Amino acid sequence: MLPAVARREALEALSAAVADAEGGAYLRHHRQRLALDLQWLLDQVEPSAAILEIGAAPYYLTRAAARFGYRLQTVDYPSAETERAARSFGIANRACDIEREPLPFADATFDEVLFNEVFEHLRIDPPFTVAEILRVLRPGGRLWLSTPNLLSLRGWINLVVRQEAWSVSGGGVYRQYQPLRRNEPVLH
C-alpha cells in the first residue's frame, strides 16, 4: 500500500498513462471510475502483490498502476486488437476466453484479482469464470468486482428516456450481443 493517494493524483496518473493512446469517449465516460479503482488499489494493495487484471484492454488501469510501481498480469479475450494494444504498451497479456478456457495460471497464484466492468459481458458460463477466478486466488486473496451503475446519470437516462434498464454504452442492450453472433469478442 502506498501512502494515501488523492483522487487528483490518480486522475493525473491515468491521464499520463493514456496520453499516447486513443482514449476517446470510453475514457471520458470511465475516467472517474478508473481513478477510483486506481485509488482503491493504491490504498489497499502493496505494489509487490501478485495482481491479475481480467479484461484489462485498453490497459488504462494497468498502465496507470505501473506508474506507481505495480506490475499487473493481464488476461483478455484473444483478438488481434487486444494483442496489438498489449504489444504497443509493452504489456505481457495472456489471451484467454474466460468463459470457455481455464485461466492460464496455476492454482493460488494471485493475491488480488481485478474484474472490473467485465462481469456484465459474460454470456456463456459465468459460474465457470468465477470458479476459475477463485481457483487462481490465493487463500485470503481478494476479488475486486464492479459492474456498471444503473443509478448513474447515464443509467437513469437509459431508463427514463429509452426505457432500458442498463448502463452499458450505446445502441440498446441487445446491440452489444451482436459480435457474439459473428464469433467476435464483446469488448467494452
Short mmCIF file of N, CA and C in Angstrom, two decimals:
data_model
loop_
_atom_site.label_atom_id
_atom_site.label_comp_id
_atom_site.label_asym_id
_atom_site.label_seq_id
_atom_site.Cartn_x
_atom_site.Cartn_y
_atom_site.Cartn_z
N MET A 1 0.84 -1.18 0.00
CA MET A 1 0.00 0.00 0.00
C MET A 1 0.88 1.24 0.00
N LEU A 2 0.46 2.19 -0.73
CA LEU A 2 1.18 3.45 -0.76
C LEU A 2 0.50 4.43 0.18
N PRO A 3 1.20 5.45 0.61
CA PRO A 3 0.52 6.47 1.41
C PRO A 3 -0.70 6.96 0.65
N ALA A 4 -1.68 7.42 1.38
CA ALA A 4 -2.94 7.83 0.76
C ALA A 4 -2.69 8.66 -0.50
N VAL A 5 -3.28 8.22 -1.57
CA VAL A 5 -3.14 8.91 -2.85
C VAL A 5 -4.46 9.60 -3.14
N ALA A 6 -4.40 10.88 -3.36
CA ALA A 6 -5.61 11.65 -3.65
C ALA A 6 -6.15 11.27 -5.01
N ARG A 7 -7.45 11.40 -5.16
CA ARG A 7 -8.07 11.10 -6.44
C ARG A 7 -7.43 11.94 -7.55
N ARG A 8 -7.04 13.17 -7.24
CA ARG A 8 -6.41 14.02 -8.25
C ARG A 8 -5.14 13.36 -8.78
N GLU A 9 -4.33 12.80 -7.87
CA GLU A 9 -3.10 12.11 -8.32
C GLU A 9 -3.44 10.90 -9.17
N ALA A 10 -4.49 10.18 -8.80
CA ALA A 10 -4.91 9.02 -9.58
C ALA A 10 -5.36 9.45 -10.96
N LEU A 11 -6.13 10.54 -11.03
CA LEU A 11 -6.57 11.05 -12.33
C LEU A 11 -5.38 11.50 -13.17
N GLU A 12 -4.41 12.14 -12.54
CA GLU A 12 -3.22 12.57 -13.27
C GLU A 12 -2.44 11.37 -13.80
N ALA A 13 -2.35 10.31 -13.00
CA ALA A 13 -1.66 9.10 -13.46
C ALA A 13 -2.39 8.47 -14.63
N LEU A 14 -3.72 8.45 -14.57
CA LEU A 14 -4.49 7.91 -15.69
C LEU A 14 -4.27 8.75 -16.93
N SER A 15 -4.31 10.06 -16.77
CA SER A 15 -4.11 10.95 -17.93
C SER A 15 -2.73 10.74 -18.54
N ALA A 16 -1.72 10.61 -17.71
CA ALA A 16 -0.36 10.39 -18.22
C ALA A 16 -0.25 9.03 -18.89
N ALA A 17 -0.93 8.03 -18.33
CA ALA A 17 -0.84 6.68 -18.89
C ALA A 17 -1.49 6.58 -20.25
N VAL A 18 -2.44 7.43 -20.53
CA VAL A 18 -3.15 7.33 -21.80
C VAL A 18 -2.83 8.50 -22.73
N ALA A 19 -1.84 9.29 -22.38
CA ALA A 19 -1.51 10.46 -23.20
C ALA A 19 -1.20 10.08 -24.64
N ASP A 20 -0.63 8.90 -24.84
CA ASP A 20 -0.26 8.47 -26.17
C ASP A 20 -1.28 7.51 -26.78
N ALA A 21 -2.44 7.38 -26.14
CA ALA A 21 -3.45 6.43 -26.63
C ALA A 21 -4.70 7.17 -27.07
N GLU A 22 -5.52 6.47 -27.80
CA GLU A 22 -6.80 7.00 -28.21
C GLU A 22 -7.82 6.68 -27.12
N GLY A 23 -8.04 7.59 -26.20
CA GLY A 23 -8.98 7.36 -25.11
C GLY A 23 -10.41 7.57 -25.54
N GLY A 24 -10.65 8.62 -26.28
CA GLY A 24 -11.96 8.92 -26.81
C GLY A 24 -13.08 8.90 -25.79
N ALA A 25 -14.26 8.54 -26.26
CA ALA A 25 -15.46 8.57 -25.44
C ALA A 25 -15.37 7.59 -24.27
N TYR A 26 -14.75 6.44 -24.47
CA TYR A 26 -14.64 5.47 -23.39
C TYR A 26 -13.92 6.08 -22.19
N LEU A 27 -12.79 6.70 -22.44
CA LEU A 27 -12.03 7.28 -21.35
C LEU A 27 -12.77 8.45 -20.72
N ARG A 28 -13.39 9.29 -21.52
CA ARG A 28 -14.16 10.40 -20.95
C ARG A 28 -15.26 9.89 -20.03
N HIS A 29 -15.94 8.83 -20.43
CA HIS A 29 -17.04 8.29 -19.64
C HIS A 29 -16.56 7.55 -18.39
N HIS A 30 -15.42 6.87 -18.46
CA HIS A 30 -14.97 5.99 -17.38
C HIS A 30 -13.81 6.54 -16.55
N ARG A 31 -13.37 7.73 -16.84
CA ARG A 31 -12.18 8.28 -16.18
C ARG A 31 -12.32 8.32 -14.66
N GLN A 32 -13.44 8.81 -14.16
CA GLN A 32 -13.63 8.90 -12.71
C GLN A 32 -13.64 7.51 -12.07
N ARG A 33 -14.31 6.56 -12.71
CA ARG A 33 -14.37 5.20 -12.17
C ARG A 33 -12.98 4.56 -12.17
N LEU A 34 -12.25 4.75 -13.26
CA LEU A 34 -10.90 4.21 -13.32
C LEU A 34 -10.00 4.84 -12.26
N ALA A 35 -10.16 6.13 -12.02
CA ALA A 35 -9.37 6.80 -10.99
C ALA A 35 -9.72 6.24 -9.61
N LEU A 36 -10.99 5.97 -9.37
CA LEU A 36 -11.40 5.38 -8.09
C LEU A 36 -10.81 3.98 -7.95
N ASP A 37 -10.87 3.18 -9.02
CA ASP A 37 -10.27 1.84 -8.99
C ASP A 37 -8.78 1.93 -8.66
N LEU A 38 -8.09 2.86 -9.31
CA LEU A 38 -6.67 3.03 -9.07
C LEU A 38 -6.42 3.48 -7.63
N GLN A 39 -7.22 4.41 -7.16
CA GLN A 39 -7.06 4.89 -5.79
C GLN A 39 -7.26 3.75 -4.79
N TRP A 40 -8.28 2.92 -4.99
CA TRP A 40 -8.50 1.76 -4.11
C TRP A 40 -7.30 0.83 -4.14
N LEU A 41 -6.79 0.56 -5.33
CA LEU A 41 -5.63 -0.32 -5.45
C LEU A 41 -4.44 0.25 -4.68
N LEU A 42 -4.16 1.52 -4.88
CA LEU A 42 -3.02 2.15 -4.22
C LEU A 42 -3.19 2.19 -2.70
N ASP A 43 -4.41 2.37 -2.24
CA ASP A 43 -4.68 2.46 -0.80
C ASP A 43 -4.70 1.09 -0.11
N GLN A 44 -5.02 0.02 -0.84
CA GLN A 44 -5.29 -1.27 -0.22
C GLN A 44 -4.28 -2.38 -0.52
N VAL A 45 -3.45 -2.19 -1.53
CA VAL A 45 -2.61 -3.30 -2.01
C VAL A 45 -1.15 -2.86 -2.10
N GLU A 46 -0.28 -3.73 -1.63
CA GLU A 46 1.16 -3.48 -1.74
C GLU A 46 1.59 -3.61 -3.20
N PRO A 47 2.51 -2.77 -3.65
CA PRO A 47 2.99 -2.89 -5.03
C PRO A 47 3.60 -4.26 -5.35
N SER A 48 4.08 -4.96 -4.34
CA SER A 48 4.70 -6.28 -4.57
C SER A 48 3.67 -7.40 -4.70
N ALA A 49 2.38 -7.11 -4.49
CA ALA A 49 1.35 -8.14 -4.56
C ALA A 49 1.25 -8.71 -5.98
N ALA A 50 0.87 -9.98 -6.06
CA ALA A 50 0.60 -10.62 -7.34
C ALA A 50 -0.84 -10.27 -7.72
N ILE A 51 -0.99 -9.49 -8.81
CA ILE A 51 -2.29 -8.96 -9.20
C ILE A 51 -2.62 -9.40 -10.62
N LEU A 52 -3.82 -9.92 -10.80
CA LEU A 52 -4.33 -10.28 -12.12
C LEU A 52 -5.45 -9.32 -12.47
N GLU A 53 -5.37 -8.71 -13.65
CA GLU A 53 -6.46 -7.87 -14.15
C GLU A 53 -7.09 -8.59 -15.34
N ILE A 54 -8.35 -8.96 -15.19
CA ILE A 54 -9.09 -9.65 -16.24
C ILE A 54 -9.89 -8.62 -17.04
N GLY A 55 -9.79 -8.71 -18.36
CA GLY A 55 -10.49 -7.73 -19.20
C GLY A 55 -9.81 -6.37 -19.14
N ALA A 56 -8.51 -6.37 -19.20
CA ALA A 56 -7.72 -5.16 -18.97
C ALA A 56 -7.71 -4.19 -20.15
N ALA A 57 -7.87 -4.69 -21.37
CA ALA A 57 -7.81 -3.80 -22.54
C ALA A 57 -8.87 -2.72 -22.40
N PRO A 58 -8.52 -1.50 -22.69
CA PRO A 58 -7.34 -0.95 -23.37
C PRO A 58 -6.18 -0.59 -22.44
N TYR A 59 -6.09 -1.23 -21.30
CA TYR A 59 -4.93 -1.18 -20.41
C TYR A 59 -4.71 0.16 -19.72
N TYR A 60 -5.76 0.96 -19.57
CA TYR A 60 -5.62 2.25 -18.88
C TYR A 60 -5.22 2.05 -17.42
N LEU A 61 -5.96 1.21 -16.70
CA LEU A 61 -5.67 0.98 -15.29
C LEU A 61 -4.31 0.30 -15.12
N THR A 62 -4.02 -0.66 -15.97
CA THR A 62 -2.74 -1.38 -15.92
C THR A 62 -1.58 -0.42 -16.03
N ARG A 63 -1.66 0.47 -16.99
CA ARG A 63 -0.56 1.40 -17.25
C ARG A 63 -0.46 2.47 -16.17
N ALA A 64 -1.60 2.93 -15.65
CA ALA A 64 -1.57 3.92 -14.57
C ALA A 64 -0.98 3.31 -13.31
N ALA A 65 -1.35 2.07 -12.99
CA ALA A 65 -0.81 1.39 -11.80
C ALA A 65 0.70 1.21 -11.93
N ALA A 66 1.17 0.96 -13.13
CA ALA A 66 2.61 0.77 -13.35
C ALA A 66 3.39 2.04 -12.98
N ARG A 67 2.77 3.18 -13.11
CA ARG A 67 3.43 4.44 -12.75
C ARG A 67 3.72 4.52 -11.25
N PHE A 68 3.02 3.70 -10.47
CA PHE A 68 3.21 3.65 -9.02
C PHE A 68 3.98 2.40 -8.59
N GLY A 69 4.54 1.67 -9.55
CA GLY A 69 5.37 0.51 -9.23
C GLY A 69 4.63 -0.82 -9.21
N TYR A 70 3.37 -0.85 -9.60
CA TYR A 70 2.61 -2.10 -9.64
C TYR A 70 2.85 -2.78 -10.99
N ARG A 71 2.91 -4.11 -10.96
CA ARG A 71 3.05 -4.90 -12.18
C ARG A 71 1.88 -5.87 -12.24
N LEU A 72 0.88 -5.52 -13.00
CA LEU A 72 -0.31 -6.35 -13.12
C LEU A 72 -0.14 -7.35 -14.25
N GLN A 73 -0.50 -8.59 -14.00
CA GLN A 73 -0.60 -9.59 -15.07
C GLN A 73 -1.98 -9.41 -15.67
N THR A 74 -2.11 -9.43 -16.98
CA THR A 74 -3.41 -9.22 -17.61
C THR A 74 -3.85 -10.43 -18.42
N VAL A 75 -5.17 -10.57 -18.50
CA VAL A 75 -5.81 -11.59 -19.32
C VAL A 75 -6.92 -10.89 -20.08
N ASP A 76 -6.98 -11.17 -21.37
CA ASP A 76 -8.05 -10.60 -22.17
C ASP A 76 -8.45 -11.57 -23.27
N TYR A 77 -9.61 -11.32 -23.83
CA TYR A 77 -10.12 -12.16 -24.92
C TYR A 77 -9.11 -12.18 -26.06
N PRO A 78 -8.88 -13.35 -26.64
CA PRO A 78 -7.90 -13.43 -27.72
C PRO A 78 -8.40 -12.74 -28.99
N SER A 79 -7.82 -11.60 -29.28
CA SER A 79 -8.16 -10.90 -30.52
C SER A 79 -6.95 -10.10 -30.98
N ALA A 80 -6.91 -9.82 -32.25
CA ALA A 80 -5.81 -9.05 -32.81
C ALA A 80 -5.76 -7.67 -32.16
N GLU A 81 -6.92 -7.09 -31.88
CA GLU A 81 -6.98 -5.75 -31.29
C GLU A 81 -6.34 -5.71 -29.90
N THR A 82 -6.72 -6.65 -29.03
CA THR A 82 -6.15 -6.64 -27.68
C THR A 82 -4.67 -6.97 -27.69
N GLU A 83 -4.26 -7.90 -28.53
CA GLU A 83 -2.84 -8.25 -28.61
C GLU A 83 -2.01 -7.10 -29.16
N ARG A 84 -2.53 -6.40 -30.14
CA ARG A 84 -1.82 -5.25 -30.71
C ARG A 84 -1.65 -4.16 -29.65
N ALA A 85 -2.72 -3.89 -28.90
CA ALA A 85 -2.65 -2.88 -27.85
C ALA A 85 -1.66 -3.29 -26.77
N ALA A 86 -1.70 -4.54 -26.34
CA ALA A 86 -0.78 -5.02 -25.30
C ALA A 86 0.67 -4.86 -25.77
N ARG A 87 0.96 -5.29 -26.98
CA ARG A 87 2.32 -5.17 -27.51
C ARG A 87 2.77 -3.71 -27.57
N SER A 88 1.87 -2.83 -28.02
CA SER A 88 2.25 -1.43 -28.18
C SER A 88 2.59 -0.77 -26.85
N PHE A 89 2.03 -1.29 -25.75
CA PHE A 89 2.31 -0.72 -24.43
C PHE A 89 3.29 -1.57 -23.62
N GLY A 90 3.84 -2.62 -24.22
CA GLY A 90 4.80 -3.46 -23.52
C GLY A 90 4.18 -4.29 -22.41
N ILE A 91 2.93 -4.69 -22.58
CA ILE A 91 2.21 -5.47 -21.57
C ILE A 91 2.20 -6.93 -22.00
N ALA A 92 2.55 -7.81 -21.07
CA ALA A 92 2.56 -9.25 -21.35
C ALA A 92 1.18 -9.83 -21.09
N ASN A 93 0.25 -9.55 -21.97
CA ASN A 93 -1.12 -10.05 -21.84
C ASN A 93 -1.18 -11.53 -22.18
N ARG A 94 -2.00 -12.27 -21.45
CA ARG A 94 -2.26 -13.68 -21.76
C ARG A 94 -3.65 -13.76 -22.37
N ALA A 95 -3.75 -14.26 -23.58
CA ALA A 95 -5.04 -14.41 -24.25
C ALA A 95 -5.79 -15.59 -23.65
N CYS A 96 -7.08 -15.37 -23.35
CA CYS A 96 -7.89 -16.44 -22.77
C CYS A 96 -9.36 -16.08 -22.93
N ASP A 97 -10.14 -17.01 -23.43
CA ASP A 97 -11.59 -16.86 -23.45
C ASP A 97 -12.07 -17.31 -22.06
N ILE A 98 -12.28 -16.37 -21.18
CA ILE A 98 -12.51 -16.69 -19.76
C ILE A 98 -13.80 -17.45 -19.49
N GLU A 99 -14.67 -17.58 -20.46
CA GLU A 99 -15.88 -18.37 -20.26
C GLU A 99 -15.75 -19.80 -20.79
N ARG A 100 -14.70 -20.07 -21.53
CA ARG A 100 -14.55 -21.41 -22.14
C ARG A 100 -13.23 -22.09 -21.81
N GLU A 101 -12.26 -21.31 -21.37
CA GLU A 101 -10.92 -21.84 -21.13
C GLU A 101 -10.50 -21.59 -19.69
N PRO A 102 -9.77 -22.52 -19.11
CA PRO A 102 -9.22 -22.26 -17.78
C PRO A 102 -8.25 -21.08 -17.83
N LEU A 103 -8.21 -20.29 -16.78
CA LEU A 103 -7.23 -19.21 -16.73
C LEU A 103 -5.83 -19.84 -16.80
N PRO A 104 -4.93 -19.25 -17.57
CA PRO A 104 -3.61 -19.87 -17.81
C PRO A 104 -2.61 -19.65 -16.68
N PHE A 105 -3.04 -19.97 -15.46
CA PHE A 105 -2.20 -19.80 -14.29
C PHE A 105 -2.42 -20.97 -13.34
N ALA A 106 -1.42 -21.24 -12.52
CA ALA A 106 -1.53 -22.29 -11.52
C ALA A 106 -2.50 -21.88 -10.42
N ASP A 107 -2.96 -22.85 -9.67
CA ASP A 107 -3.83 -22.59 -8.53
C ASP A 107 -3.11 -21.64 -7.55
N ALA A 108 -3.91 -20.79 -6.90
CA ALA A 108 -3.42 -19.91 -5.82
C ALA A 108 -2.21 -19.06 -6.25
N THR A 109 -2.28 -18.46 -7.42
CA THR A 109 -1.19 -17.64 -7.95
C THR A 109 -1.28 -16.18 -7.50
N PHE A 110 -2.50 -15.65 -7.35
CA PHE A 110 -2.67 -14.20 -7.17
C PHE A 110 -3.22 -13.81 -5.81
N ASP A 111 -2.71 -12.67 -5.33
CA ASP A 111 -3.22 -12.07 -4.09
C ASP A 111 -4.51 -11.29 -4.37
N GLU A 112 -4.59 -10.71 -5.56
CA GLU A 112 -5.72 -9.85 -5.93
C GLU A 112 -6.11 -10.16 -7.37
N VAL A 113 -7.42 -10.15 -7.62
CA VAL A 113 -7.92 -10.24 -8.99
C VAL A 113 -8.85 -9.07 -9.23
N LEU A 114 -8.53 -8.27 -10.25
CA LEU A 114 -9.37 -7.14 -10.65
C LEU A 114 -10.27 -7.61 -11.78
N PHE A 115 -11.55 -7.49 -11.56
CA PHE A 115 -12.56 -7.97 -12.52
C PHE A 115 -13.60 -6.86 -12.67
N ASN A 116 -13.11 -5.72 -13.15
CA ASN A 116 -13.92 -4.51 -13.17
C ASN A 116 -14.56 -4.28 -14.53
N GLU A 117 -15.88 -4.10 -14.50
CA GLU A 117 -16.65 -3.80 -15.71
C GLU A 117 -16.52 -4.92 -16.74
N VAL A 118 -16.45 -6.16 -16.26
CA VAL A 118 -16.34 -7.32 -17.14
C VAL A 118 -17.49 -8.30 -16.92
N PHE A 119 -17.89 -8.47 -15.68
CA PHE A 119 -18.89 -9.48 -15.33
C PHE A 119 -20.16 -9.36 -16.19
N GLU A 120 -20.59 -8.14 -16.45
CA GLU A 120 -21.82 -7.94 -17.22
C GLU A 120 -21.69 -8.37 -18.68
N HIS A 121 -20.46 -8.62 -19.13
CA HIS A 121 -20.24 -9.08 -20.51
C HIS A 121 -20.27 -10.60 -20.63
N LEU A 122 -20.28 -11.31 -19.51
CA LEU A 122 -20.30 -12.77 -19.56
C LEU A 122 -21.65 -13.24 -20.07
N ARG A 123 -21.63 -14.17 -21.04
CA ARG A 123 -22.86 -14.62 -21.67
C ARG A 123 -22.98 -16.14 -21.71
N ILE A 124 -21.88 -16.84 -21.56
CA ILE A 124 -21.87 -18.28 -21.80
C ILE A 124 -21.89 -19.08 -20.51
N ASP A 125 -20.94 -18.82 -19.62
CA ASP A 125 -20.83 -19.64 -18.42
C ASP A 125 -20.22 -18.84 -17.27
N PRO A 126 -20.94 -17.85 -16.73
CA PRO A 126 -20.40 -17.06 -15.62
C PRO A 126 -19.93 -17.90 -14.42
N PRO A 127 -20.66 -18.97 -14.02
CA PRO A 127 -20.15 -19.76 -12.88
C PRO A 127 -18.76 -20.37 -13.14
N PHE A 128 -18.50 -20.81 -14.37
CA PHE A 128 -17.18 -21.34 -14.71
C PHE A 128 -16.12 -20.26 -14.52
N THR A 129 -16.42 -19.07 -15.02
CA THR A 129 -15.46 -17.96 -14.92
C THR A 129 -15.16 -17.63 -13.46
N VAL A 130 -16.19 -17.53 -12.65
CA VAL A 130 -15.98 -17.20 -11.23
C VAL A 130 -15.20 -18.33 -10.54
N ALA A 131 -15.51 -19.57 -10.86
CA ALA A 131 -14.77 -20.69 -10.27
C ALA A 131 -13.29 -20.62 -10.64
N GLU A 132 -12.99 -20.24 -11.87
CA GLU A 132 -11.59 -20.10 -12.30
C GLU A 132 -10.90 -18.97 -11.55
N ILE A 133 -11.60 -17.88 -11.34
CA ILE A 133 -11.02 -16.77 -10.57
C ILE A 133 -10.69 -17.23 -9.16
N LEU A 134 -11.64 -17.93 -8.54
CA LEU A 134 -11.40 -18.43 -7.18
C LEU A 134 -10.25 -19.42 -7.15
N ARG A 135 -10.09 -20.19 -8.21
CA ARG A 135 -9.00 -21.17 -8.28
C ARG A 135 -7.64 -20.48 -8.27
N VAL A 136 -7.50 -19.37 -9.00
CA VAL A 136 -6.19 -18.71 -9.10
C VAL A 136 -5.92 -17.75 -7.95
N LEU A 137 -6.94 -17.43 -7.15
CA LEU A 137 -6.73 -16.58 -5.97
C LEU A 137 -6.08 -17.39 -4.85
N ARG A 138 -5.14 -16.78 -4.17
CA ARG A 138 -4.53 -17.40 -3.00
C ARG A 138 -5.52 -17.38 -1.85
N PRO A 139 -5.38 -18.28 -0.89
CA PRO A 139 -6.23 -18.20 0.30
C PRO A 139 -6.11 -16.82 0.94
N GLY A 140 -7.24 -16.20 1.23
CA GLY A 140 -7.24 -14.85 1.78
C GLY A 140 -7.12 -13.77 0.72
N GLY A 141 -7.01 -14.16 -0.55
CA GLY A 141 -6.93 -13.19 -1.63
C GLY A 141 -8.26 -12.48 -1.83
N ARG A 142 -8.22 -11.40 -2.61
CA ARG A 142 -9.44 -10.60 -2.83
C ARG A 142 -9.80 -10.51 -4.31
N LEU A 143 -11.08 -10.58 -4.56
CA LEU A 143 -11.64 -10.34 -5.88
C LEU A 143 -12.25 -8.95 -5.86
N TRP A 144 -11.79 -8.09 -6.76
CA TRP A 144 -12.31 -6.73 -6.90
C TRP A 144 -13.23 -6.75 -8.12
N LEU A 145 -14.53 -6.72 -7.91
CA LEU A 145 -15.51 -6.83 -8.98
C LEU A 145 -16.41 -5.60 -8.99
N SER A 146 -16.58 -5.01 -10.15
CA SER A 146 -17.53 -3.91 -10.29
C SER A 146 -18.30 -4.10 -11.59
N THR A 147 -19.48 -3.53 -11.63
CA THR A 147 -20.33 -3.56 -12.83
C THR A 147 -20.86 -2.15 -13.05
N PRO A 148 -21.39 -1.86 -14.25
CA PRO A 148 -21.95 -0.53 -14.49
C PRO A 148 -23.05 -0.21 -13.47
N ASN A 149 -23.15 1.05 -13.17
CA ASN A 149 -24.09 1.52 -12.16
C ASN A 149 -25.38 2.01 -12.82
N LEU A 150 -26.46 1.25 -12.62
CA LEU A 150 -27.76 1.66 -13.16
C LEU A 150 -28.20 2.99 -12.58
N LEU A 151 -27.74 3.32 -11.38
CA LEU A 151 -28.15 4.56 -10.75
C LEU A 151 -27.31 5.76 -11.17
N SER A 152 -26.37 5.55 -12.08
CA SER A 152 -25.58 6.66 -12.60
C SER A 152 -26.47 7.52 -13.50
N LEU A 153 -25.99 8.70 -13.84
CA LEU A 153 -26.75 9.58 -14.73
C LEU A 153 -27.03 8.87 -16.05
N ARG A 154 -26.03 8.21 -16.59
CA ARG A 154 -26.22 7.50 -17.86
C ARG A 154 -27.25 6.38 -17.70
N GLY A 155 -27.21 5.67 -16.58
CA GLY A 155 -28.19 4.63 -16.30
C GLY A 155 -29.60 5.19 -16.22
N TRP A 156 -29.75 6.33 -15.55
CA TRP A 156 -31.08 6.95 -15.44
C TRP A 156 -31.58 7.42 -16.81
N ILE A 157 -30.71 7.99 -17.62
CA ILE A 157 -31.12 8.43 -18.96
C ILE A 157 -31.61 7.23 -19.76
N ASN A 158 -30.87 6.14 -19.71
CA ASN A 158 -31.30 4.94 -20.44
C ASN A 158 -32.65 4.44 -19.92
N LEU A 159 -32.85 4.49 -18.61
CA LEU A 159 -34.10 4.01 -18.03
C LEU A 159 -35.27 4.93 -18.37
N VAL A 160 -35.11 6.23 -18.17
CA VAL A 160 -36.20 7.18 -18.35
C VAL A 160 -36.48 7.46 -19.82
N VAL A 161 -35.45 7.75 -20.58
CA VAL A 161 -35.64 8.15 -21.98
C VAL A 161 -35.84 6.95 -22.90
N ARG A 162 -35.01 5.92 -22.72
CA ARG A 162 -35.05 4.78 -23.63
C ARG A 162 -35.84 3.60 -23.08
N GLN A 163 -36.23 3.68 -21.81
CA GLN A 163 -36.95 2.61 -21.12
C GLN A 163 -36.16 1.30 -21.18
N GLU A 164 -34.87 1.42 -20.97
CA GLU A 164 -33.98 0.26 -20.93
C GLU A 164 -33.23 0.29 -19.61
N ALA A 165 -33.23 -0.83 -18.90
CA ALA A 165 -32.60 -0.90 -17.58
C ALA A 165 -31.18 -1.44 -17.70
N TRP A 166 -30.27 -0.62 -18.19
CA TRP A 166 -28.87 -0.97 -18.31
C TRP A 166 -28.08 0.31 -18.41
N SER A 167 -26.79 0.21 -18.26
CA SER A 167 -25.98 1.42 -18.40
C SER A 167 -24.68 1.16 -19.15
N VAL A 168 -24.70 0.19 -20.05
CA VAL A 168 -23.54 0.00 -20.92
C VAL A 168 -23.68 0.93 -22.11
N SER A 169 -22.64 1.04 -22.90
CA SER A 169 -22.63 2.10 -23.90
C SER A 169 -23.40 1.77 -25.17
N GLY A 170 -24.12 2.75 -25.63
CA GLY A 170 -24.78 2.95 -26.91
C GLY A 170 -25.51 1.83 -27.63
N GLY A 171 -26.60 2.19 -28.28
CA GLY A 171 -27.28 1.35 -29.24
C GLY A 171 -28.25 0.31 -28.72
N GLY A 172 -28.62 0.37 -27.49
CA GLY A 172 -29.56 -0.61 -26.96
C GLY A 172 -28.85 -1.81 -26.37
N VAL A 173 -29.46 -2.43 -25.40
CA VAL A 173 -28.82 -3.51 -24.67
C VAL A 173 -28.51 -4.71 -25.57
N TYR A 174 -29.33 -4.99 -26.57
CA TYR A 174 -29.09 -6.17 -27.40
C TYR A 174 -28.03 -5.94 -28.46
N ARG A 175 -27.75 -4.69 -28.79
CA ARG A 175 -26.70 -4.40 -29.77
C ARG A 175 -25.35 -4.94 -29.31
N GLN A 176 -25.11 -4.91 -28.00
CA GLN A 176 -23.82 -5.37 -27.50
C GLN A 176 -23.62 -6.87 -27.72
N TYR A 177 -24.70 -7.62 -27.97
CA TYR A 177 -24.58 -9.06 -28.20
C TYR A 177 -24.22 -9.40 -29.65
N GLN A 178 -24.37 -8.48 -30.57
CA GLN A 178 -24.18 -8.76 -31.98
C GLN A 178 -22.81 -9.37 -32.31
N PRO A 179 -21.71 -8.90 -31.71
CA PRO A 179 -20.42 -9.53 -32.03
C PRO A 179 -20.40 -11.04 -31.73
N LEU A 180 -21.15 -11.49 -30.73
CA LEU A 180 -21.17 -12.92 -30.42
C LEU A 180 -21.72 -13.73 -31.58
N ARG A 181 -22.66 -13.17 -32.31
CA ARG A 181 -23.23 -13.87 -33.47
C ARG A 181 -22.22 -14.01 -34.59
N ARG A 182 -21.23 -13.13 -34.60
CA ARG A 182 -20.16 -13.19 -35.62
C ARG A 182 -18.91 -13.87 -35.05
N ASN A 183 -19.05 -14.49 -33.88
CA ASN A 183 -17.94 -15.16 -33.18
C ASN A 183 -16.79 -14.17 -32.92
N GLU A 184 -17.17 -12.94 -32.50
CA GLU A 184 -16.20 -11.91 -32.15
C GLU A 184 -16.35 -11.57 -30.67
N PRO A 185 -15.32 -10.98 -30.06
CA PRO A 185 -15.43 -10.64 -28.64
C PRO A 185 -16.39 -9.48 -28.40
N VAL A 186 -16.98 -9.46 -27.22
CA VAL A 186 -17.78 -8.33 -26.78
C VAL A 186 -16.86 -7.47 -25.94
N LEU A 187 -16.33 -6.41 -26.52
CA LEU A 187 -15.39 -5.53 -25.82
C LEU A 187 -16.15 -4.37 -25.22
N HIS A 188 -15.61 -3.83 -24.16
CA HIS A 188 -16.23 -2.66 -23.54
C HIS A 188 -15.29 -1.48 -23.59
#
